[in-house]
mmCIF file of N, CA, C and O in Angstrom:
data_model
loop_
_atom_site.group_PDB
_atom_site.id
_atom_site.type_symbol
_atom_site.label_atom_id
_atom_site.label_comp_id
_atom_site.label_asym_id
_atom_site.label_seq_id
_atom_site.Cartn_x
_atom_site.Cartn_y
_atom_site.Cartn_z
ATOM 1 N N UNK F 8 -210.481 -84.799 28.977
ATOM 2 C CA UNK F 8 -211.593 -83.901 28.909
ATOM 3 C C UNK F 8 -212.876 -84.613 28.482
ATOM 4 O O UNK F 8 -213.931 -84.360 29.016
ATOM 5 N N UNK F 9 -212.768 -85.508 27.514
ATOM 6 C CA UNK F 9 -213.957 -86.207 27.039
ATOM 7 C C UNK F 9 -214.029 -87.646 27.524
ATOM 8 O O UNK F 9 -214.991 -88.340 27.257
ATOM 9 N N UNK F 10 -213.020 -88.091 28.238
ATOM 10 C CA UNK F 10 -212.986 -89.456 28.728
ATOM 11 C C UNK F 10 -213.799 -89.619 29.993
ATOM 12 O O UNK F 10 -214.473 -88.708 30.471
ATOM 13 N N UNK F 11 -213.736 -90.803 30.585
ATOM 14 C CA UNK F 11 -214.473 -91.041 31.839
ATOM 15 C C UNK F 11 -213.911 -90.171 32.962
ATOM 16 O O UNK F 11 -212.725 -89.887 33.016
ATOM 17 N N UNK F 12 -214.783 -89.747 33.844
ATOM 18 C CA UNK F 12 -214.386 -88.878 34.948
ATOM 19 C C UNK F 12 -214.578 -89.609 36.264
ATOM 20 O O UNK F 12 -215.520 -90.355 36.439
ATOM 21 N N UNK F 13 -213.653 -89.355 37.168
ATOM 22 C CA UNK F 13 -213.737 -89.919 38.500
ATOM 23 C C UNK F 13 -214.229 -88.828 39.436
ATOM 24 O O UNK F 13 -213.672 -87.742 39.472
ATOM 25 N N UNK F 14 -215.262 -89.109 40.179
ATOM 26 C CA UNK F 14 -215.821 -88.151 41.118
ATOM 27 C C UNK F 14 -215.508 -88.614 42.532
ATOM 28 O O UNK F 14 -215.710 -89.774 42.863
ATOM 29 N N UNK F 15 -215.010 -87.698 43.330
ATOM 30 C CA UNK F 15 -214.690 -88.001 44.719
ATOM 31 C C UNK F 15 -215.688 -87.286 45.616
ATOM 32 O O UNK F 15 -215.816 -86.074 45.567
ATOM 33 N N UNK F 16 -216.391 -88.044 46.420
ATOM 34 C CA UNK F 16 -217.350 -87.479 47.359
ATOM 35 C C UNK F 16 -216.800 -87.725 48.755
ATOM 36 O O UNK F 16 -216.628 -88.880 49.166
ATOM 37 N N UNK F 17 -216.498 -86.642 49.490
ATOM 38 C CA UNK F 17 -215.902 -86.830 50.814
ATOM 39 C C UNK F 17 -216.899 -87.414 51.807
ATOM 40 O O UNK F 17 -218.092 -87.160 51.717
ATOM 41 N N UNK F 18 -216.363 -88.199 52.718
ATOM 42 C CA UNK F 18 -217.206 -88.746 53.777
ATOM 43 C C UNK F 18 -217.506 -87.642 54.783
ATOM 44 O O UNK F 18 -216.616 -86.880 55.159
ATOM 45 N N UNK F 19 -218.745 -87.552 55.204
ATOM 46 C CA UNK F 19 -219.157 -86.496 56.128
ATOM 47 C C UNK F 19 -218.384 -86.578 57.439
ATOM 48 O O UNK F 19 -217.988 -85.559 57.999
ATOM 49 N N UNK F 20 -218.108 -87.773 57.921
ATOM 50 C CA UNK F 20 -217.376 -87.928 59.182
ATOM 51 C C UNK F 20 -215.982 -87.333 59.105
ATOM 52 O O UNK F 20 -215.536 -86.653 60.030
ATOM 53 N N UNK F 21 -215.284 -87.597 57.985
ATOM 54 C CA UNK F 21 -213.935 -87.060 57.839
ATOM 55 C C UNK F 21 -213.967 -85.541 57.738
ATOM 56 O O UNK F 21 -213.150 -84.846 58.332
ATOM 57 N N UNK F 22 -214.930 -85.023 57.006
ATOM 58 C CA UNK F 22 -215.047 -83.576 56.847
ATOM 59 C C UNK F 22 -215.331 -82.914 58.187
ATOM 60 O O UNK F 22 -214.709 -81.913 58.527
ATOM 61 N N UNK F 23 -216.257 -83.472 58.963
ATOM 62 C CA UNK F 23 -216.567 -82.932 60.284
ATOM 63 C C UNK F 23 -215.356 -83.004 61.213
ATOM 64 O O UNK F 23 -215.089 -82.079 61.983
ATOM 65 N N UNK F 24 -214.621 -84.113 61.131
ATOM 66 C CA UNK F 24 -213.425 -84.281 61.949
ATOM 67 C C UNK F 24 -212.368 -83.238 61.577
ATOM 68 O O UNK F 24 -211.733 -82.638 62.450
ATOM 69 N N UNK F 25 -212.188 -83.004 60.279
ATOM 70 C CA UNK F 25 -211.213 -82.022 59.818
ATOM 71 C C UNK F 25 -211.590 -80.619 60.281
ATOM 72 O O UNK F 25 -210.748 -79.874 60.790
ATOM 73 N N UNK F 26 -212.854 -80.252 60.135
ATOM 74 C CA UNK F 26 -213.309 -78.926 60.563
ATOM 75 C C UNK F 26 -213.112 -78.772 62.078
ATOM 76 O O UNK F 26 -212.668 -77.733 62.552
ATOM 77 N N UNK F 27 -213.420 -79.817 62.839
ATOM 78 C CA UNK F 27 -213.201 -79.783 64.284
ATOM 79 C C UNK F 27 -211.731 -79.613 64.633
ATOM 80 O O UNK F 27 -211.382 -78.847 65.545
ATOM 81 N N UNK F 28 -210.853 -80.303 63.914
ATOM 82 C CA UNK F 28 -209.412 -80.188 64.134
ATOM 83 C C UNK F 28 -208.933 -78.778 63.834
ATOM 84 O O UNK F 28 -208.140 -78.197 64.591
ATOM 85 N N UNK F 29 -209.411 -78.225 62.737
ATOM 86 C CA UNK F 29 -209.007 -76.870 62.350
ATOM 87 C C UNK F 29 -209.469 -75.866 63.393
ATOM 88 O O UNK F 29 -208.697 -75.004 63.828
ATOM 89 N N UNK F 30 -210.725 -75.980 63.814
ATOM 90 C CA UNK F 30 -211.256 -75.042 64.810
ATOM 91 C C UNK F 30 -210.495 -75.139 66.127
ATOM 92 O O UNK F 30 -210.183 -74.126 66.749
ATOM 93 N N UNK F 31 -210.183 -76.358 66.566
ATOM 94 C CA UNK F 31 -209.459 -76.498 67.833
ATOM 95 C C UNK F 31 -208.031 -75.983 67.704
ATOM 96 O O UNK F 31 -207.501 -75.400 68.652
ATOM 97 N N UNK F 32 -207.410 -76.157 66.551
ATOM 98 C CA UNK F 32 -206.047 -75.657 66.353
ATOM 99 C C UNK F 32 -206.022 -74.134 66.349
ATOM 100 O O UNK F 32 -205.073 -73.519 66.843
ATOM 101 N N UNK F 33 -207.069 -73.529 65.831
ATOM 102 C CA UNK F 33 -207.139 -72.064 65.801
ATOM 103 C C UNK F 33 -207.344 -71.518 67.205
ATOM 104 O O UNK F 33 -206.661 -70.591 67.629
ATOM 105 N N UNK F 34 -208.292 -72.098 67.938
ATOM 106 C CA UNK F 34 -208.632 -71.550 69.252
ATOM 107 C C UNK F 34 -207.578 -71.857 70.310
ATOM 108 O O UNK F 34 -207.341 -71.039 71.187
ATOM 109 N N UNK F 35 -206.931 -73.012 70.234
ATOM 110 C CA UNK F 35 -205.947 -73.379 71.258
ATOM 111 C C UNK F 35 -204.508 -73.152 70.812
ATOM 112 O O UNK F 35 -203.597 -73.346 71.605
ATOM 113 N N UNK F 36 -204.303 -72.783 69.568
ATOM 114 C CA UNK F 36 -202.944 -72.589 69.075
ATOM 115 C C UNK F 36 -202.246 -73.893 68.774
ATOM 116 O O UNK F 36 -201.022 -73.956 68.734
ATOM 117 N N UNK F 37 -203.011 -74.956 68.533
ATOM 118 C CA UNK F 37 -202.447 -76.263 68.236
ATOM 119 C C UNK F 37 -201.854 -76.343 66.832
ATOM 120 O O UNK F 37 -201.883 -75.392 66.071
ATOM 121 N N UNK F 38 -201.318 -77.485 66.514
ATOM 122 C CA UNK F 38 -200.670 -77.698 65.228
ATOM 123 C C UNK F 38 -201.640 -78.260 64.195
ATOM 124 O O UNK F 38 -202.512 -79.053 64.521
ATOM 125 N N UNK F 39 -201.452 -77.839 62.969
ATOM 126 C CA UNK F 39 -202.195 -78.370 61.829
ATOM 127 C C UNK F 39 -201.168 -79.032 60.928
ATOM 128 O O UNK F 39 -200.134 -78.436 60.621
ATOM 129 N N UNK F 40 -201.433 -80.253 60.479
ATOM 130 C CA UNK F 40 -200.472 -80.961 59.629
ATOM 131 C C UNK F 40 -200.440 -80.353 58.236
ATOM 132 O O UNK F 40 -201.361 -79.647 57.822
ATOM 133 N N UNK F 41 -199.375 -80.653 57.497
ATOM 134 C CA UNK F 41 -199.238 -80.111 56.147
ATOM 135 C C UNK F 41 -200.325 -80.648 55.222
ATOM 136 O O UNK F 41 -200.791 -79.940 54.329
ATOM 137 N N UNK F 42 -200.774 -81.879 55.456
ATOM 138 C CA UNK F 42 -201.860 -82.431 54.648
ATOM 139 C C UNK F 42 -203.155 -81.657 54.883
ATOM 140 O O UNK F 42 -203.902 -81.368 53.953
ATOM 141 N N UNK F 43 -203.392 -81.329 56.147
ATOM 142 C CA UNK F 43 -204.583 -80.544 56.476
ATOM 143 C C UNK F 43 -204.509 -79.159 55.857
ATOM 144 O O UNK F 43 -205.501 -78.639 55.351
ATOM 145 N N UNK F 44 -203.331 -78.560 55.878
ATOM 146 C CA UNK F 44 -203.165 -77.225 55.300
ATOM 147 C C UNK F 44 -203.433 -77.248 53.801
ATOM 148 O O UNK F 44 -204.091 -76.362 53.264
ATOM 149 N N UNK F 45 -202.939 -78.284 53.140
ATOM 150 C CA UNK F 45 -203.193 -78.402 51.700
ATOM 151 C C UNK F 45 -204.685 -78.490 51.429
ATOM 152 O O UNK F 45 -205.214 -77.798 50.544
ATOM 153 N N UNK F 46 -205.377 -79.294 52.184
ATOM 154 C CA UNK F 46 -206.818 -79.428 52.014
ATOM 155 C C UNK F 46 -207.543 -78.133 52.360
ATOM 156 O O UNK F 46 -208.487 -77.731 51.673
ATOM 157 N N UNK F 47 -207.091 -77.459 53.392
ATOM 158 C CA UNK F 47 -207.698 -76.184 53.782
ATOM 159 C C UNK F 47 -207.584 -75.173 52.650
ATOM 160 O O UNK F 47 -208.550 -74.482 52.318
ATOM 161 N N UNK F 48 -206.398 -75.089 52.043
ATOM 162 C CA UNK F 48 -206.223 -74.136 50.956
ATOM 163 C C UNK F 48 -207.079 -74.479 49.747
ATOM 164 O O UNK F 48 -207.632 -73.597 49.094
ATOM 165 N N UNK F 49 -207.200 -75.739 49.446
ATOM 166 C CA UNK F 49 -208.062 -76.140 48.322
ATOM 167 C C UNK F 49 -209.509 -75.780 48.630
ATOM 168 O O UNK F 49 -210.214 -75.221 47.780
ATOM 169 N N UNK F 50 -209.966 -76.078 49.840
ATOM 170 C CA UNK F 50 -211.333 -75.720 50.232
ATOM 171 C C UNK F 50 -211.528 -74.209 50.226
ATOM 172 O O UNK F 50 -212.575 -73.707 49.820
ATOM 173 N N UNK F 51 -210.505 -73.483 50.674
ATOM 174 C CA UNK F 51 -210.592 -72.028 50.717
ATOM 175 C C UNK F 51 -210.677 -71.447 49.305
ATOM 176 O O UNK F 51 -211.499 -70.573 49.030
ATOM 177 N N UNK F 52 -209.834 -71.917 48.410
ATOM 178 C CA UNK F 52 -209.806 -71.391 47.051
ATOM 179 C C UNK F 52 -211.071 -71.733 46.267
ATOM 180 O O UNK F 52 -211.467 -70.996 45.375
ATOM 181 N N UNK F 53 -211.702 -72.836 46.607
ATOM 182 C CA UNK F 53 -212.934 -73.221 45.913
ATOM 183 C C UNK F 53 -214.182 -72.725 46.633
ATOM 184 O O UNK F 53 -215.291 -73.123 46.306
ATOM 185 N N UNK F 54 -213.976 -71.867 47.633
ATOM 186 C CA UNK F 54 -215.078 -71.239 48.384
ATOM 187 C C UNK F 54 -215.955 -72.249 49.120
ATOM 188 O O UNK F 54 -217.139 -72.054 49.282
ATOM 189 N N UNK F 55 -215.370 -73.335 49.570
ATOM 190 C CA UNK F 55 -216.111 -74.349 50.321
ATOM 191 C C UNK F 55 -215.762 -74.364 51.802
ATOM 192 O O UNK F 55 -216.241 -75.216 52.539
ATOM 193 N N UNK F 56 -214.951 -73.422 52.242
ATOM 194 C CA UNK F 56 -214.525 -73.395 53.635
ATOM 195 C C UNK F 56 -215.336 -72.403 54.457
ATOM 196 O O UNK F 56 -215.542 -72.601 55.649
ATOM 197 N N UNK F 57 -215.838 -71.360 53.828
ATOM 198 C CA UNK F 57 -216.515 -70.280 54.553
ATOM 199 C C UNK F 57 -217.775 -70.731 55.275
ATOM 200 O O UNK F 57 -218.143 -70.145 56.285
ATOM 201 N N UNK F 58 -218.429 -71.760 54.789
ATOM 202 C CA UNK F 58 -219.686 -72.197 55.399
ATOM 203 C C UNK F 58 -219.502 -72.804 56.785
ATOM 204 O O UNK F 58 -220.455 -72.923 57.541
ATOM 205 N N UNK F 59 -218.284 -73.157 57.145
ATOM 206 C CA UNK F 59 -218.033 -73.815 58.427
ATOM 207 C C UNK F 59 -217.531 -72.869 59.516
ATOM 208 O O UNK F 59 -217.444 -73.248 60.666
ATOM 209 N N UNK F 60 -217.163 -71.629 59.154
ATOM 210 C CA UNK F 60 -216.543 -70.720 60.096
ATOM 211 C C UNK F 60 -217.286 -69.400 60.176
ATOM 212 O O UNK F 60 -217.797 -68.902 59.180
ATOM 213 N N UNK F 61 -217.296 -68.826 61.381
ATOM 214 C CA UNK F 61 -217.842 -67.483 61.554
ATOM 215 C C UNK F 61 -216.818 -66.478 61.011
ATOM 216 O O UNK F 61 -215.691 -66.847 60.668
ATOM 217 N N UNK F 62 -217.189 -65.214 60.955
ATOM 218 C CA UNK F 62 -216.260 -64.194 60.463
ATOM 219 C C UNK F 62 -215.015 -64.120 61.342
ATOM 220 O O UNK F 62 -213.903 -64.002 60.841
ATOM 221 N N UNK F 63 -215.213 -64.192 62.650
ATOM 222 C CA UNK F 63 -214.078 -64.125 63.578
ATOM 223 C C UNK F 63 -213.154 -65.328 63.379
ATOM 224 O O UNK F 63 -211.927 -65.176 63.318
ATOM 225 N N UNK F 64 -213.723 -66.515 63.288
ATOM 226 C CA UNK F 64 -212.917 -67.724 63.075
ATOM 227 C C UNK F 64 -212.211 -67.674 61.726
ATOM 228 O O UNK F 64 -211.063 -68.106 61.608
ATOM 229 N N UNK F 65 -212.881 -67.150 60.711
ATOM 230 C CA UNK F 65 -212.269 -67.043 59.385
ATOM 231 C C UNK F 65 -211.056 -66.126 59.405
ATOM 232 O O UNK F 65 -210.030 -66.423 58.786
ATOM 233 N N UNK F 66 -211.172 -65.000 60.114
ATOM 234 C CA UNK F 66 -210.035 -64.077 60.179
ATOM 235 C C UNK F 66 -208.874 -64.701 60.954
ATOM 236 O O UNK F 66 -207.711 -64.519 60.581
ATOM 237 N N UNK F 67 -209.174 -65.444 62.011
ATOM 238 C CA UNK F 67 -208.121 -66.129 62.761
ATOM 239 C C UNK F 67 -207.451 -67.206 61.905
ATOM 240 O O UNK F 67 -206.232 -67.362 61.938
ATOM 241 N N UNK F 68 -208.258 -67.945 61.150
ATOM 242 C CA UNK F 68 -207.716 -68.984 60.271
ATOM 243 C C UNK F 68 -206.827 -68.357 59.202
ATOM 244 O O UNK F 68 -205.734 -68.855 58.927
ATOM 245 N N UNK F 69 -207.283 -67.279 58.622
ATOM 246 C CA UNK F 69 -206.510 -66.596 57.587
ATOM 247 C C UNK F 69 -205.157 -66.138 58.140
ATOM 248 O O UNK F 69 -204.122 -66.308 57.485
ATOM 249 N N UNK F 70 -205.157 -65.571 59.347
ATOM 250 C CA UNK F 70 -203.912 -65.116 59.962
ATOM 251 C C UNK F 70 -202.975 -66.284 60.239
ATOM 252 O O UNK F 70 -201.762 -66.196 60.001
ATOM 253 N N UNK F 71 -203.522 -67.384 60.748
ATOM 254 C CA UNK F 71 -202.693 -68.555 61.061
ATOM 255 C C UNK F 71 -202.097 -69.159 59.787
ATOM 256 O O UNK F 71 -200.924 -69.526 59.760
ATOM 257 N N UNK F 72 -202.889 -69.239 58.723
ATOM 258 C CA UNK F 72 -202.387 -69.784 57.457
ATOM 259 C C UNK F 72 -201.308 -68.887 56.860
ATOM 260 O O UNK F 72 -200.309 -69.375 56.321
ATOM 261 N N UNK F 73 -201.499 -67.580 56.967
ATOM 262 C CA UNK F 73 -200.496 -66.646 56.462
ATOM 263 C C UNK F 73 -199.197 -66.800 57.241
ATOM 264 O O UNK F 73 -198.114 -66.793 56.663
ATOM 265 N N UNK F 74 -199.316 -66.942 58.558
ATOM 266 C CA UNK F 74 -198.144 -67.139 59.409
ATOM 267 C C UNK F 74 -197.409 -68.420 59.016
ATOM 268 O O UNK F 74 -196.180 -68.428 58.914
ATOM 269 N N UNK F 75 -198.139 -69.495 58.790
ATOM 270 C CA UNK F 75 -197.521 -70.766 58.416
ATOM 271 C C UNK F 75 -196.880 -70.681 57.037
ATOM 272 O O UNK F 75 -195.815 -71.240 56.795
ATOM 273 N N UNK F 76 -197.533 -69.978 56.124
ATOM 274 C CA UNK F 76 -197.015 -69.844 54.762
ATOM 275 C C UNK F 76 -195.721 -69.051 54.750
ATOM 276 O O UNK F 76 -194.807 -69.355 53.985
ATOM 277 N N UNK F 77 -195.600 -68.045 55.613
ATOM 278 C CA UNK F 77 -194.419 -67.191 55.649
ATOM 279 C C UNK F 77 -193.282 -67.767 56.476
ATOM 280 O O UNK F 77 -192.182 -67.222 56.469
ATOM 281 N N UNK F 78 -193.519 -68.871 57.181
ATOM 282 C CA UNK F 78 -192.488 -69.514 57.979
ATOM 283 C C UNK F 78 -191.458 -70.164 57.045
ATOM 284 O O UNK F 78 -191.818 -70.953 56.176
ATOM 285 N N UNK F 79 -190.169 -69.840 57.196
ATOM 286 C CA UNK F 79 -189.144 -70.403 56.301
ATOM 287 C C UNK F 79 -189.071 -71.934 56.339
ATOM 288 O O UNK F 79 -188.643 -72.553 55.372
ATOM 289 N N UNK F 80 -189.496 -72.546 57.439
ATOM 290 C CA UNK F 80 -189.460 -74.005 57.529
ATOM 291 C C UNK F 80 -190.519 -74.652 56.648
ATOM 292 O O UNK F 80 -190.437 -75.828 56.340
ATOM 293 N N UNK F 81 -191.513 -73.885 56.235
ATOM 294 C CA UNK F 81 -192.602 -74.424 55.422
ATOM 295 C C UNK F 81 -192.476 -74.003 53.957
ATOM 296 O O UNK F 81 -193.467 -73.758 53.292
ATOM 297 N N UNK F 82 -191.252 -73.897 53.439
ATOM 298 C CA UNK F 82 -191.043 -73.428 52.071
ATOM 299 C C UNK F 82 -191.735 -74.328 51.057
ATOM 300 O O UNK F 82 -192.395 -73.842 50.136
ATOM 301 N N UNK F 83 -191.626 -75.624 51.210
ATOM 302 C CA UNK F 83 -192.270 -76.542 50.273
ATOM 303 C C UNK F 83 -193.785 -76.377 50.330
ATOM 304 O O UNK F 83 -194.451 -76.393 49.294
ATOM 305 N N UNK F 84 -194.323 -76.194 51.502
ATOM 306 C CA UNK F 84 -195.761 -75.979 51.662
ATOM 307 C C UNK F 84 -196.181 -74.679 50.984
ATOM 308 O O UNK F 84 -197.187 -74.637 50.284
ATOM 309 N N UNK F 85 -195.403 -73.616 51.166
ATOM 310 C CA UNK F 85 -195.715 -72.334 50.534
ATOM 311 C C UNK F 85 -195.678 -72.460 49.014
ATOM 312 O O UNK F 85 -196.535 -71.901 48.315
ATOM 313 N N UNK F 86 -194.702 -73.203 48.497
ATOM 314 C CA UNK F 86 -194.630 -73.430 47.049
ATOM 315 C C UNK F 86 -195.864 -74.165 46.544
ATOM 316 O O UNK F 86 -196.415 -73.836 45.494
ATOM 317 N N UNK F 87 -196.307 -75.166 47.303
ATOM 318 C CA UNK F 87 -197.493 -75.927 46.919
ATOM 319 C C UNK F 87 -198.733 -75.048 46.936
ATOM 320 O O UNK F 87 -199.565 -75.102 46.038
ATOM 321 N N UNK F 88 -198.850 -74.215 47.955
ATOM 322 C CA UNK F 88 -200.000 -73.317 48.068
ATOM 323 C C UNK F 88 -200.018 -72.336 46.896
ATOM 324 O O UNK F 88 -201.065 -72.100 46.285
ATOM 325 N N UNK F 89 -198.855 -71.791 46.575
ATOM 326 C CA UNK F 89 -198.776 -70.873 45.437
ATOM 327 C C UNK F 89 -199.123 -71.582 44.136
ATOM 328 O O UNK F 89 -199.769 -71.005 43.256
ATOM 329 N N UNK F 90 -198.706 -72.830 43.996
ATOM 330 C CA UNK F 90 -199.023 -73.605 42.797
ATOM 331 C C UNK F 90 -200.529 -73.807 42.661
ATOM 332 O O UNK F 90 -201.096 -73.620 41.587
ATOM 333 N N UNK F 91 -201.182 -74.188 43.749
ATOM 334 C CA UNK F 91 -202.632 -74.386 43.723
ATOM 335 C C UNK F 91 -203.335 -73.077 43.385
ATOM 336 O O UNK F 91 -204.241 -73.035 42.540
ATOM 337 N N UNK F 92 -202.906 -72.003 43.986
ATOM 338 C CA UNK F 92 -203.507 -70.697 43.738
ATOM 339 C C UNK F 92 -203.315 -70.279 42.282
ATOM 340 O O UNK F 92 -204.255 -69.803 41.634
ATOM 341 N N UNK F 93 -202.116 -70.469 41.752
ATOM 342 C CA UNK F 93 -201.845 -70.122 40.359
ATOM 343 C C UNK F 93 -202.650 -70.987 39.394
ATOM 344 O O UNK F 93 -203.159 -70.498 38.385
ATOM 345 N N UNK F 94 -202.772 -72.271 39.708
ATOM 346 C CA UNK F 94 -203.534 -73.179 38.852
ATOM 347 C C UNK F 94 -205.004 -72.770 38.807
ATOM 348 O O UNK F 94 -205.617 -72.743 37.731
ATOM 349 N N UNK F 95 -205.566 -72.435 39.934
ATOM 350 C CA UNK F 95 -206.962 -72.006 39.973
ATOM 351 C C UNK F 95 -207.145 -70.715 39.187
ATOM 352 O O UNK F 95 -208.125 -70.550 38.453
ATOM 353 N N UNK F 96 -206.185 -69.793 39.280
ATOM 354 C CA UNK F 96 -206.250 -68.543 38.531
ATOM 355 C C UNK F 96 -206.228 -68.804 37.028
ATOM 356 O O UNK F 96 -207.008 -68.211 36.273
ATOM 357 N N UNK F 97 -205.357 -69.698 36.585
ATOM 358 C CA UNK F 97 -205.271 -70.029 35.166
ATOM 359 C C UNK F 97 -206.567 -70.679 34.680
ATOM 360 O O UNK F 97 -207.077 -70.355 33.599
ATOM 361 N N UNK F 98 -207.118 -71.578 35.466
ATOM 362 C CA UNK F 98 -208.370 -72.241 35.092
ATOM 363 C C UNK F 98 -209.491 -71.225 34.958
ATOM 364 O O UNK F 98 -210.260 -71.257 33.994
ATOM 365 N N UNK F 99 -209.566 -70.302 35.896
ATOM 366 C CA UNK F 99 -210.619 -69.285 35.835
ATOM 367 C C UNK F 99 -210.440 -68.376 34.626
ATOM 368 O O UNK F 99 -211.412 -67.999 33.973
ATOM 369 N N UNK F 100 -209.195 -68.029 34.302
ATOM 370 C CA UNK F 100 -208.942 -67.203 33.125
ATOM 371 C C UNK F 100 -209.354 -67.936 31.854
ATOM 372 O O UNK F 100 -209.955 -67.340 30.956
ATOM 373 N N UNK F 101 -209.060 -69.223 31.783
ATOM 374 C CA UNK F 101 -209.450 -70.016 30.610
ATOM 375 C C UNK F 101 -210.974 -70.103 30.481
ATOM 376 O O UNK F 101 -211.501 -69.985 29.377
ATOM 377 N N UNK F 102 -211.650 -70.286 31.590
ATOM 378 C CA UNK F 102 -213.104 -70.354 31.567
ATOM 379 C C UNK F 102 -213.695 -69.030 31.098
ATOM 380 O O UNK F 102 -214.622 -69.001 30.277
ATOM 381 N N UNK F 103 -213.143 -67.937 31.607
ATOM 382 C CA UNK F 103 -213.649 -66.623 31.198
ATOM 383 C C UNK F 103 -213.401 -66.361 29.718
ATOM 384 O O UNK F 103 -214.263 -65.836 29.019
ATOM 385 N N UNK F 104 -212.216 -66.714 29.240
ATOM 386 C CA UNK F 104 -211.917 -66.512 27.824
ATOM 387 C C UNK F 104 -212.780 -67.409 26.936
ATOM 388 O O UNK F 104 -213.203 -66.994 25.862
ATOM 389 N N UNK F 105 -213.009 -68.621 27.373
ATOM 390 C CA UNK F 105 -213.804 -69.561 26.599
ATOM 391 C C UNK F 105 -215.277 -69.128 26.520
ATOM 392 O O UNK F 105 -215.931 -69.315 25.518
ATOM 393 N N UNK F 106 -215.766 -68.516 27.590
ATOM 394 C CA UNK F 106 -217.173 -68.131 27.620
ATOM 395 C C UNK F 106 -217.465 -66.861 26.815
ATOM 396 O O UNK F 106 -218.608 -66.544 26.553
ATOM 397 N N UNK F 107 -216.429 -66.145 26.430
ATOM 398 C CA UNK F 107 -216.640 -64.911 25.660
ATOM 399 C C UNK F 107 -216.902 -65.195 24.241
ATOM 400 O O UNK F 107 -216.920 -65.681 23.404
#
């Protein structure tokens, strides 16, 4: 908490490539890798994904992610997504309690 911090700044090229991959997978029904899904969920939970998609694309992405999460073959992925979601919830609760 008080020690040195490492800051990661994503390269614009990689981010643009990822957004392009996600958009093409949504529109054509292509595959998204588990690494991409993990990153998508992190971006989604931190509210950094909405700026790249229209409302229609966002609803399609949400449906596709829900479908992938509910697929029994992706159990480990679903567990990871739930872990990230729970961790963010706990962090937000701590911030709210600390600010009171």
